[in-house]
Every structure is written in structure tokens, then in C-alpha cells.
Coordinates of C-alpha atoms in Angstrom, one line a residue:
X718 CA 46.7 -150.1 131.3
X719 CA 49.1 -147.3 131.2
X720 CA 51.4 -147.8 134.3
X721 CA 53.7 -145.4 133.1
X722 CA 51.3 -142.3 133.0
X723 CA 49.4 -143.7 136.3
X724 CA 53.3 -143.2 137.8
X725 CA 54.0 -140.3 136.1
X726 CA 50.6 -138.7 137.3
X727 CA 51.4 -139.6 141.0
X728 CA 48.1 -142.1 141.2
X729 CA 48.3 -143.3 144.7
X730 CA 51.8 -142.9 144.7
X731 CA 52.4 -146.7 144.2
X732 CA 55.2 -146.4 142.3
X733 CA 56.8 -143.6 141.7
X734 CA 59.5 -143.7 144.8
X735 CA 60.7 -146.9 143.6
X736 CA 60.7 -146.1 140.1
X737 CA 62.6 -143.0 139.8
X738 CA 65.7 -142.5 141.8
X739 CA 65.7 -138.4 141.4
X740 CA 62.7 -138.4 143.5
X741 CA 63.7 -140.7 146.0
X742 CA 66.5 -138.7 146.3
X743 CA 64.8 -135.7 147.2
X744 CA 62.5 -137.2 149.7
X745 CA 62.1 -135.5 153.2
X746 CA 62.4 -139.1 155.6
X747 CA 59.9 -137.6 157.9
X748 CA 56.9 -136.8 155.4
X749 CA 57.9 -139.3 153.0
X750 CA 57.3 -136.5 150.3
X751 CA 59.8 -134.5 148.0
X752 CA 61.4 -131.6 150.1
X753 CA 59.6 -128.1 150.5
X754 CA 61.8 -125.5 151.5
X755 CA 64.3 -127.9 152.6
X756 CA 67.2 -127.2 155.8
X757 CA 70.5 -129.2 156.4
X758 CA 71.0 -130.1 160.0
X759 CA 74.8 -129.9 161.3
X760 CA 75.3 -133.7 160.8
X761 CA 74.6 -133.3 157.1
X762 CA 70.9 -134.6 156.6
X763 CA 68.2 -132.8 154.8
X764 CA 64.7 -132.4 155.8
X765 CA 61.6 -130.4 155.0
X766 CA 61.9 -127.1 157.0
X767 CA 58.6 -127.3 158.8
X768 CA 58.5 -131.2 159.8
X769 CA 62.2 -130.4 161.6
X770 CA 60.7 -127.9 163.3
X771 CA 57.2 -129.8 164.1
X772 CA 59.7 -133.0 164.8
X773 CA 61.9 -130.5 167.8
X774 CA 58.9 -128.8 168.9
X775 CA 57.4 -132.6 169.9
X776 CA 60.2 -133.7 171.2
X777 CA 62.3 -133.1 174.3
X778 CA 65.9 -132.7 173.2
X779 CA 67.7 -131.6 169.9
X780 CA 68.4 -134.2 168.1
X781 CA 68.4 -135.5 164.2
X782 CA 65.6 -137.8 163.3
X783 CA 67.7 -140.0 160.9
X784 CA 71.4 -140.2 163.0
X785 CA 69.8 -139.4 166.4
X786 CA 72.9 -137.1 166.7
X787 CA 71.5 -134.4 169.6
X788 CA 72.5 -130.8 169.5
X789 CA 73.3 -128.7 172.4
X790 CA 71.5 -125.8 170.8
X791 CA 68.7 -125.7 168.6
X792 CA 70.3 -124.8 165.3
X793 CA 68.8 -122.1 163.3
X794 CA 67.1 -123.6 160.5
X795 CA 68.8 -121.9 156.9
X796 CA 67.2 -123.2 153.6
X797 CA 69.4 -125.1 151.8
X798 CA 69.1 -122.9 148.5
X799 CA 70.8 -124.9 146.3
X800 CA 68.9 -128.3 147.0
X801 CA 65.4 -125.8 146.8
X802 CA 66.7 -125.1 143.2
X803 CA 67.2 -128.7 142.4
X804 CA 64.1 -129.6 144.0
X805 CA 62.5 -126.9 142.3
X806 CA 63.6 -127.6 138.6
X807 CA 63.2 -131.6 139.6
X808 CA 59.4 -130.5 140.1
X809 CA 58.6 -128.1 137.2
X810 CA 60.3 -131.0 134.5
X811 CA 57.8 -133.8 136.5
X812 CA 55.0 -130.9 136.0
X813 CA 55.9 -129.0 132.6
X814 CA 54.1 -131.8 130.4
X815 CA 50.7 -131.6 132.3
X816 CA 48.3 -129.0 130.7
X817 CA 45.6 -127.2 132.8
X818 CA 43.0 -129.0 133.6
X819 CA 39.6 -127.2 133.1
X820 CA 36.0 -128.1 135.0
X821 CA 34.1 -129.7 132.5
X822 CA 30.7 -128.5 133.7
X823 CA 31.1 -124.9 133.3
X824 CA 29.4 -123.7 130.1
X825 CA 31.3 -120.2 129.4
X826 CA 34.7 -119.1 131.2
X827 CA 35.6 -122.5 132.3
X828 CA 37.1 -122.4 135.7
X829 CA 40.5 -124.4 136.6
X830 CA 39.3 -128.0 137.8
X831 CA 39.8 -128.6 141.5
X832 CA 39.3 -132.6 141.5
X833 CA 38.7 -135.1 138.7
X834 CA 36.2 -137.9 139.0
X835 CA 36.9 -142.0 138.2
X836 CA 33.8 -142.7 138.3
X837 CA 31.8 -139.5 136.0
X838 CA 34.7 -139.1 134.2
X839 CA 34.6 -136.0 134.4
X840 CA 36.6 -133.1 136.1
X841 CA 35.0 -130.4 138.6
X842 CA 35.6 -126.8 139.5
X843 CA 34.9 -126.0 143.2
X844 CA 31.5 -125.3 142.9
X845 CA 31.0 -127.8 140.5
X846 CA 32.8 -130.4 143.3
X847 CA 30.1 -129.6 145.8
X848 CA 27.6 -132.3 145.0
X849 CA 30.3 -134.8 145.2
X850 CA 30.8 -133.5 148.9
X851 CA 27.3 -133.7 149.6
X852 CA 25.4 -136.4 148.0
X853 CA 25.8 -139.8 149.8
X854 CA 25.6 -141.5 146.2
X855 CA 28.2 -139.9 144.6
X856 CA 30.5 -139.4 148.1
X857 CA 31.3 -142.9 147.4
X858 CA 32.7 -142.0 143.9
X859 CA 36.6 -142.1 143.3
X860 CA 38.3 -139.0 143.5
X861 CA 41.7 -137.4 142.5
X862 CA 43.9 -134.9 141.6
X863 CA 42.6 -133.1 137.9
X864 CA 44.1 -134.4 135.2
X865 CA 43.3 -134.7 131.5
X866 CA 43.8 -138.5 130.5
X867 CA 40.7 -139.9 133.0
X868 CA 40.6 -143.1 130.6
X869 CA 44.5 -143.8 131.8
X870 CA 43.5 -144.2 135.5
X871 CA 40.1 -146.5 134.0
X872 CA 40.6 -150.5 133.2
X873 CA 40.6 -150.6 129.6
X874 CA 38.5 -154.1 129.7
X875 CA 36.2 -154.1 132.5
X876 CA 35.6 -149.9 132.0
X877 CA 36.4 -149.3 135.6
X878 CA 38.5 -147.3 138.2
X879 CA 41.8 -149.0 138.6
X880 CA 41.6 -149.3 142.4
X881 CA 44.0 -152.2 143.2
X882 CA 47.2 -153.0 143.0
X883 CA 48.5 -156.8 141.9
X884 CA 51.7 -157.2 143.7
X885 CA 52.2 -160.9 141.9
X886 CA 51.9 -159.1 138.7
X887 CA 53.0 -155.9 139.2
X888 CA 50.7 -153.9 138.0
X889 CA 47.4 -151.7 138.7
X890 CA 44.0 -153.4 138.0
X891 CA 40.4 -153.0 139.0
X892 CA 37.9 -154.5 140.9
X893 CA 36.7 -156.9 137.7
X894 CA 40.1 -158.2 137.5
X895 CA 40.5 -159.2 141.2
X896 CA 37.9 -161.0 140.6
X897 CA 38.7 -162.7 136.8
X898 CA 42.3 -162.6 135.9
X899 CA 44.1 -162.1 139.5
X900 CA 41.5 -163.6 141.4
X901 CA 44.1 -165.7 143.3
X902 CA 46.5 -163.4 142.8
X903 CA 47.8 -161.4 146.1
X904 CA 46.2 -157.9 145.1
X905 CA 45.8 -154.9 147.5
X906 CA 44.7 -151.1 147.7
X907 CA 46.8 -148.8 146.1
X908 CA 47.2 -146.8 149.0
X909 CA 48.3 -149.8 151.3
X910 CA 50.7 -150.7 148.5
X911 CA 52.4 -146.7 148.7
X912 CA 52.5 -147.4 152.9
X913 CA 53.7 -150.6 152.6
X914 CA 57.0 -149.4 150.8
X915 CA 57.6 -146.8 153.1
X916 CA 57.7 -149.2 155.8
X917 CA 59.5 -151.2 153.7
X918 CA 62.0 -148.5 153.5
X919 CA 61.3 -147.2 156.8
X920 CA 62.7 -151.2 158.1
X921 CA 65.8 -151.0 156.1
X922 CA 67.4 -148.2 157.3
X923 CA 66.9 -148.7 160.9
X924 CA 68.8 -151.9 162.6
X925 CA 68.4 -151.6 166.2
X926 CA 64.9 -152.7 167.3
X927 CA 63.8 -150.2 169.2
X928 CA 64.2 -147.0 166.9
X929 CA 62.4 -149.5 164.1
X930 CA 59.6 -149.5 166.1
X931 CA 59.5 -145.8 166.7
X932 CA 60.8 -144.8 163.1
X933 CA 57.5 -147.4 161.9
X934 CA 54.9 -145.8 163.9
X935 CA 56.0 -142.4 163.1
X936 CA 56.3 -143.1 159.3
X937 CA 52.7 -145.0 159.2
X938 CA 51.3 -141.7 160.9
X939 CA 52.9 -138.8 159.0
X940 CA 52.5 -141.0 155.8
X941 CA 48.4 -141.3 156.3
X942 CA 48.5 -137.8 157.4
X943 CA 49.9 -136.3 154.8
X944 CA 47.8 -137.9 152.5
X945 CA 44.1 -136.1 153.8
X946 CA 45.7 -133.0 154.5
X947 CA 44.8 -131.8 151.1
X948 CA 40.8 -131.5 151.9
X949 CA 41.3 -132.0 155.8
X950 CA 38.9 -128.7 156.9
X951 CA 36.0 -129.7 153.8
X952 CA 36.3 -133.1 155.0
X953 CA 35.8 -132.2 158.4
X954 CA 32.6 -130.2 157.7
X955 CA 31.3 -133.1 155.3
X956 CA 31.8 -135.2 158.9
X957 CA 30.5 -133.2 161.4
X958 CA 27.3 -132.5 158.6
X959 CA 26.6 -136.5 158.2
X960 CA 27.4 -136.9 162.2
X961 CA 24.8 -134.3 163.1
X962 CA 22.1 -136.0 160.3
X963 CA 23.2 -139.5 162.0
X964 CA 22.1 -137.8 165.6
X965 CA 19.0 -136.6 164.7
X966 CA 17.9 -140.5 163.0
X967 CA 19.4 -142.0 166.1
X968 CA 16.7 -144.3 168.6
X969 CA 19.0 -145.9 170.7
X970 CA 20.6 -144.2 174.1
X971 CA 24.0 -144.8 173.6
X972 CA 24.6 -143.2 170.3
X973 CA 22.6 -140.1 171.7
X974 CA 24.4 -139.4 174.6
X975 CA 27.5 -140.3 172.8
X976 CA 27.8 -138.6 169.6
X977 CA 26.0 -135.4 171.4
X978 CA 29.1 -135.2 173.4
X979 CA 31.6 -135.6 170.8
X980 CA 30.2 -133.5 168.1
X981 CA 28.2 -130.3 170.3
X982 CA 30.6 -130.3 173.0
X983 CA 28.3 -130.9 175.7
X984 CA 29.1 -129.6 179.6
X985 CA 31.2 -131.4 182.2
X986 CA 27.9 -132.5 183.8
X987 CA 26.4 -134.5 180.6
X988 CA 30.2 -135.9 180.1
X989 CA 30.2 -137.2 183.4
X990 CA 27.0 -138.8 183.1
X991 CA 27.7 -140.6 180.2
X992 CA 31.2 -142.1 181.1
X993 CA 29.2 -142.9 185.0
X994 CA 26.6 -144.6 182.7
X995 CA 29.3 -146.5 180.7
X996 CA 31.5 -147.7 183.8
X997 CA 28.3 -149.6 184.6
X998 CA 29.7 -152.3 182.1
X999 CA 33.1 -152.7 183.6
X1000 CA 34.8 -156.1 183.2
X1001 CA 37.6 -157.8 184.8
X1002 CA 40.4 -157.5 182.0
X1003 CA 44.1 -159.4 182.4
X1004 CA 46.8 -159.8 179.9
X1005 CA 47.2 -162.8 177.6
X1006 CA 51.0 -163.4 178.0
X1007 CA 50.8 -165.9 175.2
X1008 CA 50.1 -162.7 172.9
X1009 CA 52.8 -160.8 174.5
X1010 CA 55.9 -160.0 171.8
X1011 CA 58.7 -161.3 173.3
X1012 CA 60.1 -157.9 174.2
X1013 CA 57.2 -157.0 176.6
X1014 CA 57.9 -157.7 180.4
X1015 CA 54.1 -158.6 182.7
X1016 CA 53.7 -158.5 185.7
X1017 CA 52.9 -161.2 187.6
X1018 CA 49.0 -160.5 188.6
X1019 CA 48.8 -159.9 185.0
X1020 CA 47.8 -156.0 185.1
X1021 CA 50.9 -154.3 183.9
X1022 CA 53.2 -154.3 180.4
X1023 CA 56.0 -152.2 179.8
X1024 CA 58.5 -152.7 176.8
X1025 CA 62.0 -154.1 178.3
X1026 CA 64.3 -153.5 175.1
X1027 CA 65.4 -157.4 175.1
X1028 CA 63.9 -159.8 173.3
X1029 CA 63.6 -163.0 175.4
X1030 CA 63.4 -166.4 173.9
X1031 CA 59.7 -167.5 174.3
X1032 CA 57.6 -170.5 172.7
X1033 CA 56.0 -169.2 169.2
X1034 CA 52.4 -169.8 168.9
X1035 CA 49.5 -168.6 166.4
X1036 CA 48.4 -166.1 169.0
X1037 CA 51.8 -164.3 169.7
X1038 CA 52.6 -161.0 168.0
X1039 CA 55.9 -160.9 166.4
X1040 CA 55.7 -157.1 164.6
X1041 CA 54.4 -154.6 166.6
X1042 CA 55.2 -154.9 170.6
X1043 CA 51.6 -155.5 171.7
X1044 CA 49.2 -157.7 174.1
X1045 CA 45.8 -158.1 174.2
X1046 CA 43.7 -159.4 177.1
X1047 CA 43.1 -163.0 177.7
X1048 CA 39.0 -162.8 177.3
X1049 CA 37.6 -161.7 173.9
X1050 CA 33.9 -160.0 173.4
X1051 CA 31.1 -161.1 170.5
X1052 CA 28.2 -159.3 171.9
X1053 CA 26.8 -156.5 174.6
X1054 CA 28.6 -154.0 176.1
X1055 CA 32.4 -153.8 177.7
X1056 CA 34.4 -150.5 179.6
X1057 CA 37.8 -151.1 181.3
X1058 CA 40.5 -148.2 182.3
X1059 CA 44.2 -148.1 181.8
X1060 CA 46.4 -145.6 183.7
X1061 CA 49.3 -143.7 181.3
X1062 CA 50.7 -141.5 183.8
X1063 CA 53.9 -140.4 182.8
X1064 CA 54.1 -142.2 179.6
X1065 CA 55.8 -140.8 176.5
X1066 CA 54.1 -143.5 173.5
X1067 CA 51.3 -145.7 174.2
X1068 CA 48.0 -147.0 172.0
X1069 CA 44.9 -148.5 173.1
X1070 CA 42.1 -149.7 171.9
X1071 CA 40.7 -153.1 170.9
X1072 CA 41.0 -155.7 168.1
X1073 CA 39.4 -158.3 165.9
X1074 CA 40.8 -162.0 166.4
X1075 CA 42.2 -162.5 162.9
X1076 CA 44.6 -159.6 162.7
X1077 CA 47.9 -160.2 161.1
X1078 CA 50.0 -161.0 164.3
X1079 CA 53.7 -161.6 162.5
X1080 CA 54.1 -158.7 160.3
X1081 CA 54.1 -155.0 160.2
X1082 CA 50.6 -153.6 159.2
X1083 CA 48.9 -150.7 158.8
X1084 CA 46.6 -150.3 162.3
X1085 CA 43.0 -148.7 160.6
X1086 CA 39.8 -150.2 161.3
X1087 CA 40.2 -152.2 158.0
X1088 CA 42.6 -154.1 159.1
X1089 CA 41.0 -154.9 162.2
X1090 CA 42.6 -152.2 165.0
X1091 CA 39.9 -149.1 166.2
X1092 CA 42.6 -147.3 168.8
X1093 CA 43.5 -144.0 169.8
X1094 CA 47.8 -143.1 169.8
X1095 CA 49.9 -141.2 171.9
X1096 CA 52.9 -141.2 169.3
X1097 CA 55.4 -138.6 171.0
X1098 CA 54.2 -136.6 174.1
X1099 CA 51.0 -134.8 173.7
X1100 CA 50.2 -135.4 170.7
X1101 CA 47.6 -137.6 169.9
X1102 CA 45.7 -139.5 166.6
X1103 CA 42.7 -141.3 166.5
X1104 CA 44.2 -144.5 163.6
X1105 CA 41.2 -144.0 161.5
X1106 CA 41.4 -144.1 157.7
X1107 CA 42.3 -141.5 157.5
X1108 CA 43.7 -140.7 160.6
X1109 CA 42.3 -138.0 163.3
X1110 CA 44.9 -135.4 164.7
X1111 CA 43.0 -135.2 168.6
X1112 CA 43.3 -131.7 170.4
X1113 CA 43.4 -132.3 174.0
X1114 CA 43.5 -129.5 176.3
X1115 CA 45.0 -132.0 178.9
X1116 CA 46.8 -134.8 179.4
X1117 CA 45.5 -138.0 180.1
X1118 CA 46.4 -139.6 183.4
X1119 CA 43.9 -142.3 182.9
X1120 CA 42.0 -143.8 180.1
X1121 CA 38.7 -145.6 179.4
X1122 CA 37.6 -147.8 176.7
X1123 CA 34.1 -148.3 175.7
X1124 CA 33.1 -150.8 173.3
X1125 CA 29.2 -151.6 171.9
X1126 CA 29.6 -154.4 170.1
X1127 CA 26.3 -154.2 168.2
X1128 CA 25.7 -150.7 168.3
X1129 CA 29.6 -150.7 166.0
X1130 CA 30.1 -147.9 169.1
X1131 CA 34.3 -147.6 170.5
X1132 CA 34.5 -145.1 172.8
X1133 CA 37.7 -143.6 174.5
X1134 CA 37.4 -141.2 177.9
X1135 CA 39.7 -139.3 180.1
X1136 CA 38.8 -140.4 182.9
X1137 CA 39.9 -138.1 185.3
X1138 CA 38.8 -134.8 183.8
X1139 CA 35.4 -136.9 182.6
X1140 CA 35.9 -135.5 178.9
X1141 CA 35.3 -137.5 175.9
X1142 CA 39.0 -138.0 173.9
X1143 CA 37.2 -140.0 170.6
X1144 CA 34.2 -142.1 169.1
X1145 CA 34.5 -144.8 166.0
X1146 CA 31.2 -145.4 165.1
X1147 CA 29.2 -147.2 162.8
X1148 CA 31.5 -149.8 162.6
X1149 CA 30.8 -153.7 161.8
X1150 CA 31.5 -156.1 163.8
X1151 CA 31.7 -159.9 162.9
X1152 CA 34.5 -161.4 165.3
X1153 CA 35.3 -160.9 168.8
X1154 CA 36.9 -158.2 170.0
X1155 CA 40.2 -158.2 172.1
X1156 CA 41.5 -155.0 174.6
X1157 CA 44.8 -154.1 173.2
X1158 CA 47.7 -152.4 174.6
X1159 CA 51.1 -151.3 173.0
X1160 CA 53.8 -149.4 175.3
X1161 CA 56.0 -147.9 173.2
X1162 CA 59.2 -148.0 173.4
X1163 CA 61.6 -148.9 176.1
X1164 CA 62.0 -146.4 178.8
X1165 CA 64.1 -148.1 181.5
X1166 CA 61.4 -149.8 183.5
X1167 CA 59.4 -146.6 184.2
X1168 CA 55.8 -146.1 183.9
X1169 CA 54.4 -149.1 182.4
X1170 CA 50.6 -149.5 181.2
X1171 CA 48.4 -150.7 184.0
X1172 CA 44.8 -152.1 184.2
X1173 CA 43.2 -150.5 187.1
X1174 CA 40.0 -151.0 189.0
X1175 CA 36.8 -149.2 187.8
X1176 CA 35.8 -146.9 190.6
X1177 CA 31.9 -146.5 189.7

């Protein structure tokens, strides 16, 4: 295996902000990617010149993401020119060694490649790619950025796509070797090794707990979302295409109604009818306070959580999360149906959604239906992801007030409604489901008592 030119070449990103300080350097801490046209705020930070701006439009006041220094007035945003330069001359020497890549299906007047293939080994033009976008067969190929040395990025002893990462050993390795070699070694994705340091990273240079928190969520959202912007709109065609095929092959009444309304946009009338039809499955949900982290405050009927900002001294158990400041509800769900509503008024942060019973309750993960979390984020007001893999930027014409959860269990089917204005928010489907399921609410951070998440009654 060639780590160096897998680094060098940016595959999955594993190592190369840990490995070379000049590029660590030159990292924008909001995208966790080298600068583009990077600005200097008053207090002497540098960021990228278009996540400042995206970071102040979302937010309320003026203020520095990394100091939290706030400004009276919005300053006007210069390019730093002589950082671009450095940036600029730090990317052409990372670049000037890597030849033009060329589709290796075109016959005459080879066109530039768009993306190279692990698994052909082989690299497309556009046209060329289409198949590959198409074909359910070879969707499931391994994809990447063109470059010339395919065999690099391929185990040299099992003749497959390095896909993992050995964290025991260090190194990249495929899916042979997880299972010869490092079979009891500690081995992961390569793209949950890259998130993992930035969190890492992300935890070092925050100390108080509350701005951890928020600097964690932010960095796990902008880091996934950075890395599907590339093919965002072609991916969202290939989507919508296979949702419509799934529609059209779909017998049960659920999906139908469902998916119809997500994907065609179906009137206020339909809407309504399915989220009437859904409520007919509402259950009776109440927090676990022996999940609660011990900076969330109940109440006493067990219907409310709000983050307090002190963490109280409370018995540690198996169930209890630790990481993240979230609670689940006491009764979990291994078959049929389940809907329950959650009021957000006047909240700022807040996900919901539901989980498996074996997540990771101690330590910071990343929350994707892998790892056991299907929910839907309010990260900074009004703006909202669904934490798929990767995740789903939501439009929403208006705010939520309240929110319903809708959960098939052996349809795969979560479902999440505004209630109020009856309009469908966002659909996981064809999901698997082999544990029971838990309703799951997280907060957000601490903001003096107000607002808290509540568990209202369904009102059929």
C-alpha cells in the first residue's frame, strides 16, 4: 500500500490534516477545508470569505466563530491577499505533480476525466460517467476524484478498493484484510476516520462545555456537507429518478401516500390526510431520566427537557449518555407503527428523531443512520438538515412550531411533519430495522431556561 500517494492524492482525506502542518495551517475552522478567498476578521482570525458570511447571515449578532468576540457592525469583508497568494502557491505545489487525467473510454479526442472508478479501474468523462449514475449495479461501485495511479488506491494482495481505515495499525486496508490480517483489529471507514479528527480537533480547542457542543454539531454538519457538494444537483436527480421507480413498484399504503407527498409535492388536502392518517398511531411517550446527560433539567410529569448549562452529579449507568446532551423516551418500539408530536416554539437548536438501542452512549459520534440515529436538525435558526449520509440541506418555507414523528418499523418508513401547517418536512426510507427503536430528543444548547422541548398531546 502506498499511504503516502493515497495522502498526497487527498483519498478520503484521512490523513492529510494531520500529516502536513502547511495545510493545517491554512484550514478555514468552519469548512474544515484550505481557505478560498480567505477575509481576516478584526480580532485577527481567518476564515473562508463565503462561510463568514453564510456563518453572520445565520446567525443573530456579529460575532467571530472561533473567539466569539461580537462586533458592533458587520465588518466589510476584504480578502486577505497575501494569505490567497500563500494559499494559492500552497495549492499549485500540492497540484503541479499531478498530470491530466484523460477518460479512458473515448476512442479519438480523449476528453478530460470527470471521476475515476475503484472498482473498473478505469477513469470516465461525463458522458462516459453516466452509466455509473444510472445502473443500480455499478451505482454501488467506488468513486473518486480522477487520477492516474488507480492501482495506488487498490490492496496490492487481495486486488481490492482500499475502503477502510486500521486505526491499531495505522494504515488504509480493504475489506479482505478486515477480515484476515486486522480482523480484530479496530478498523473503520475512511470517511469516519477524516470526521473523527475534526472532532478530535474540533474538542481541543473548545473548553467550556457548551460552545463544545455547539462547535461539534456545527463541524459534523459543514464537514459531511462539504463533502457531497461536489455532485449534490446529479445526485439529487439520480434520487428523485430511483424514488419515483420505488413509487411506481410500491403495494403497500403508507409508502404511497408517503413518498407521493415528498417527492410530487402533493396539495395541502393529500398532506393533511396523510399526517390525519398517521396520528391514528399516536402513543403515550415520556422521558427516560436515566438516559438524560447530566446537563439536561425534566420536568417533573416527564414531558419537557431543556439544556441547564450545569452538569449535576447523577448515578452513571449503561443507558445514560455522556457525549451529546440527549434523552430518549422510556418505551422502546420492535414492530408496527408509532407517531408522537414535540412542540419547538421559539427554539434556536433542537434534533429529533428516533434511535436503535445499541448506540454509542459515552462518546462523540457521527449521528447517520449507520450509526443508529435517523433525525432531522435545527442547527442555528432556520436552517435545517435531514443527518442522512450524506446529509440533506431542508428548505422550509416556514418555521416549525410543532413537530411529528412517524415511524414504520417494518415498512423501514421515519417520517417527520409540521404539524401545524400539515406539510411533510422529510422521509428516511428503506431503512432496516433489527433493534428497537427509541424517540430521541436533543435541546441544544443552554438558553436560560426558555423554550424547552415538550411532548404534547396528539389532537386527532
Amino acid at each position: 500500500m502506498k499511504i503516502s500517494v493515497l495522502e498526497k492524492e487527498g483519498f478520503s482525506s484521512v490523513m492529510s490534516s494531520s500529516s502536513d502542518p502547511m495545510t493545517e495551517r491554512l484550514l478555514c475552522s468552519i469548512c474544515l477545508d484550505v481557505f478560498s478567498d480567505p477575509v481576516s476578521t478584526p480580532c485577527g482570525h481567518n476564515f473562508c470569505k463565503i462561510c463568514l458570511s453564510t456563518y453572520w447571515n445565520n446567525s443573530q449578532d456579529c460575532r467571530c466563530p472561533n473567539c466569539k468576540e461580537t462586533f458592533k457592525q458587520r465588518p466589510d469583508l476584504k480578502i486577505n491577499t497575501t494569505l490567497r497568494d500563500v494559499v494559492d502557491e500552497h495549492k499549485k505545489k500540492c497540484h503541479e505533480e499531478q498530470a491530466e487525467v484523460v477518460c479512458d473510454i473515448c476512442s479519438e479526442g480523449k476528453l478530460k476525466a470527470v471521476k475515476s472508478c475503484l472498482v473498473c479501474q478505469s477513469s470516465y468523462c461525463e458522458t462516459h460517467l453516466e452509466p455509473h449514475l444510472r445502473v443500480s449495479g455499478l451505482q454501488k461501485h467506488k468513486l473518486m476524484d480522477p487520477v492516474k495511479n488507480l492501482q495506488d488506491y487498490i490492496c496490492q494482495k487481495h486486488d481490492r478498493p482500499l475502503e477502510l481505515f486500521c486505526r491499531d495499525d495505522h494504515t488504509c486496508v480493504c475489506l479482505s484484510c478486515a477480515d484476515g490480517d486486522h480482523k480484530n483489529h479496530n478498523t473503520v471507514p475512511l470517511r469516519e476516520e477524516k470526521h473523527q479528527k475534526h472532532l478530535s480537533r474540533l474538542q481541543k480547542s473548545s473548553s467550556d462545555g457548551s460552545f463544545k457542543f455547539w462547535f461539534l454539531v456545527v463541524g459534523l454538519v459543514l464537514c459531511l456537507l462539504s463533502a457531497c457538494l461536489i455532485q449534490v444537483y446529479k445526485d439529487m436527480q439520480r434520487r428523485e429518478a430511483e424514488t419515483l421507480e420505488r413509487l411506481e413498484s410500491s403495494k403497500t399504503e403508507i409508502t404511497e401516500l408517503n413518498m407521493r407527498n415528498s417527492e410530487l409535492d402533493l396539495d395541502m388536502q393529500r398532506c393533511e390526510a396523510v399526517l390525519k392518517w398517521m396520528q391514528q398511531y399516536a402513543v403515550d411517550v415520556t422521558l427516560d431520566p436515566d438516559t438524560a446527560h447530566p446537563e439536561l433539567i425534566l420536568s417533573d410529569d416527564e414531558k419537557q427537557v431543556r439544556h441547564g448549562g450545569i452538569r449535576h452529579k447523577l448515578p452513571d449507568n449503561p443507558k445514560r449518555f455522556d457525549g451529546y446532551p440527549i434523552v430518549l423516551g422510556k418505551e422502546g418500539f420492535s414492530s408496527g407503527r408509532f407517531y408522537y408530536e414535540v412542540q419547538v416554539k421559539g427554539k434556536t437548536q433542537w434534533i429529533l428523531g428516533v434511535v436503535r438501542e445499541s448506540i454509542n452512549r459515552k462518546e462523540f459520534i457521527t449521528l447517520t443512520p449507520v450509526k443508529g440515529f435517523w433525525a432531522v436538525i435545527m442547527i442555528i435558526e432556520n436552517y435545517y438538515l435531514a443527518l442522512g449520509d450524506p446529509p440533506v440541506s431542508l428548505s422550509l418555507s416556514v418555521k416549525p412550531l410543532k413537530v411529528g414523528v412517524f415511524v414504520d418499523y417494518e415498512e423501514g418508513l421515519v417520517s417527520f411533519y409540521d404539524v401545524d401547517n400539515r406539510s411533510h418536512i422529510y422521509s428516511f426510507t428503506d431503512q432496516s430495522f433489527t433493534e428497537k427503536l427509541y424517540p430521541y430528543f436533543c435541546p441544544g444548547l443552554n438558553d436560560k431556561g426558555k423554550n424547552p422541548l415538550i411532548i404534547t398531546p396528539v389532537i386527532k
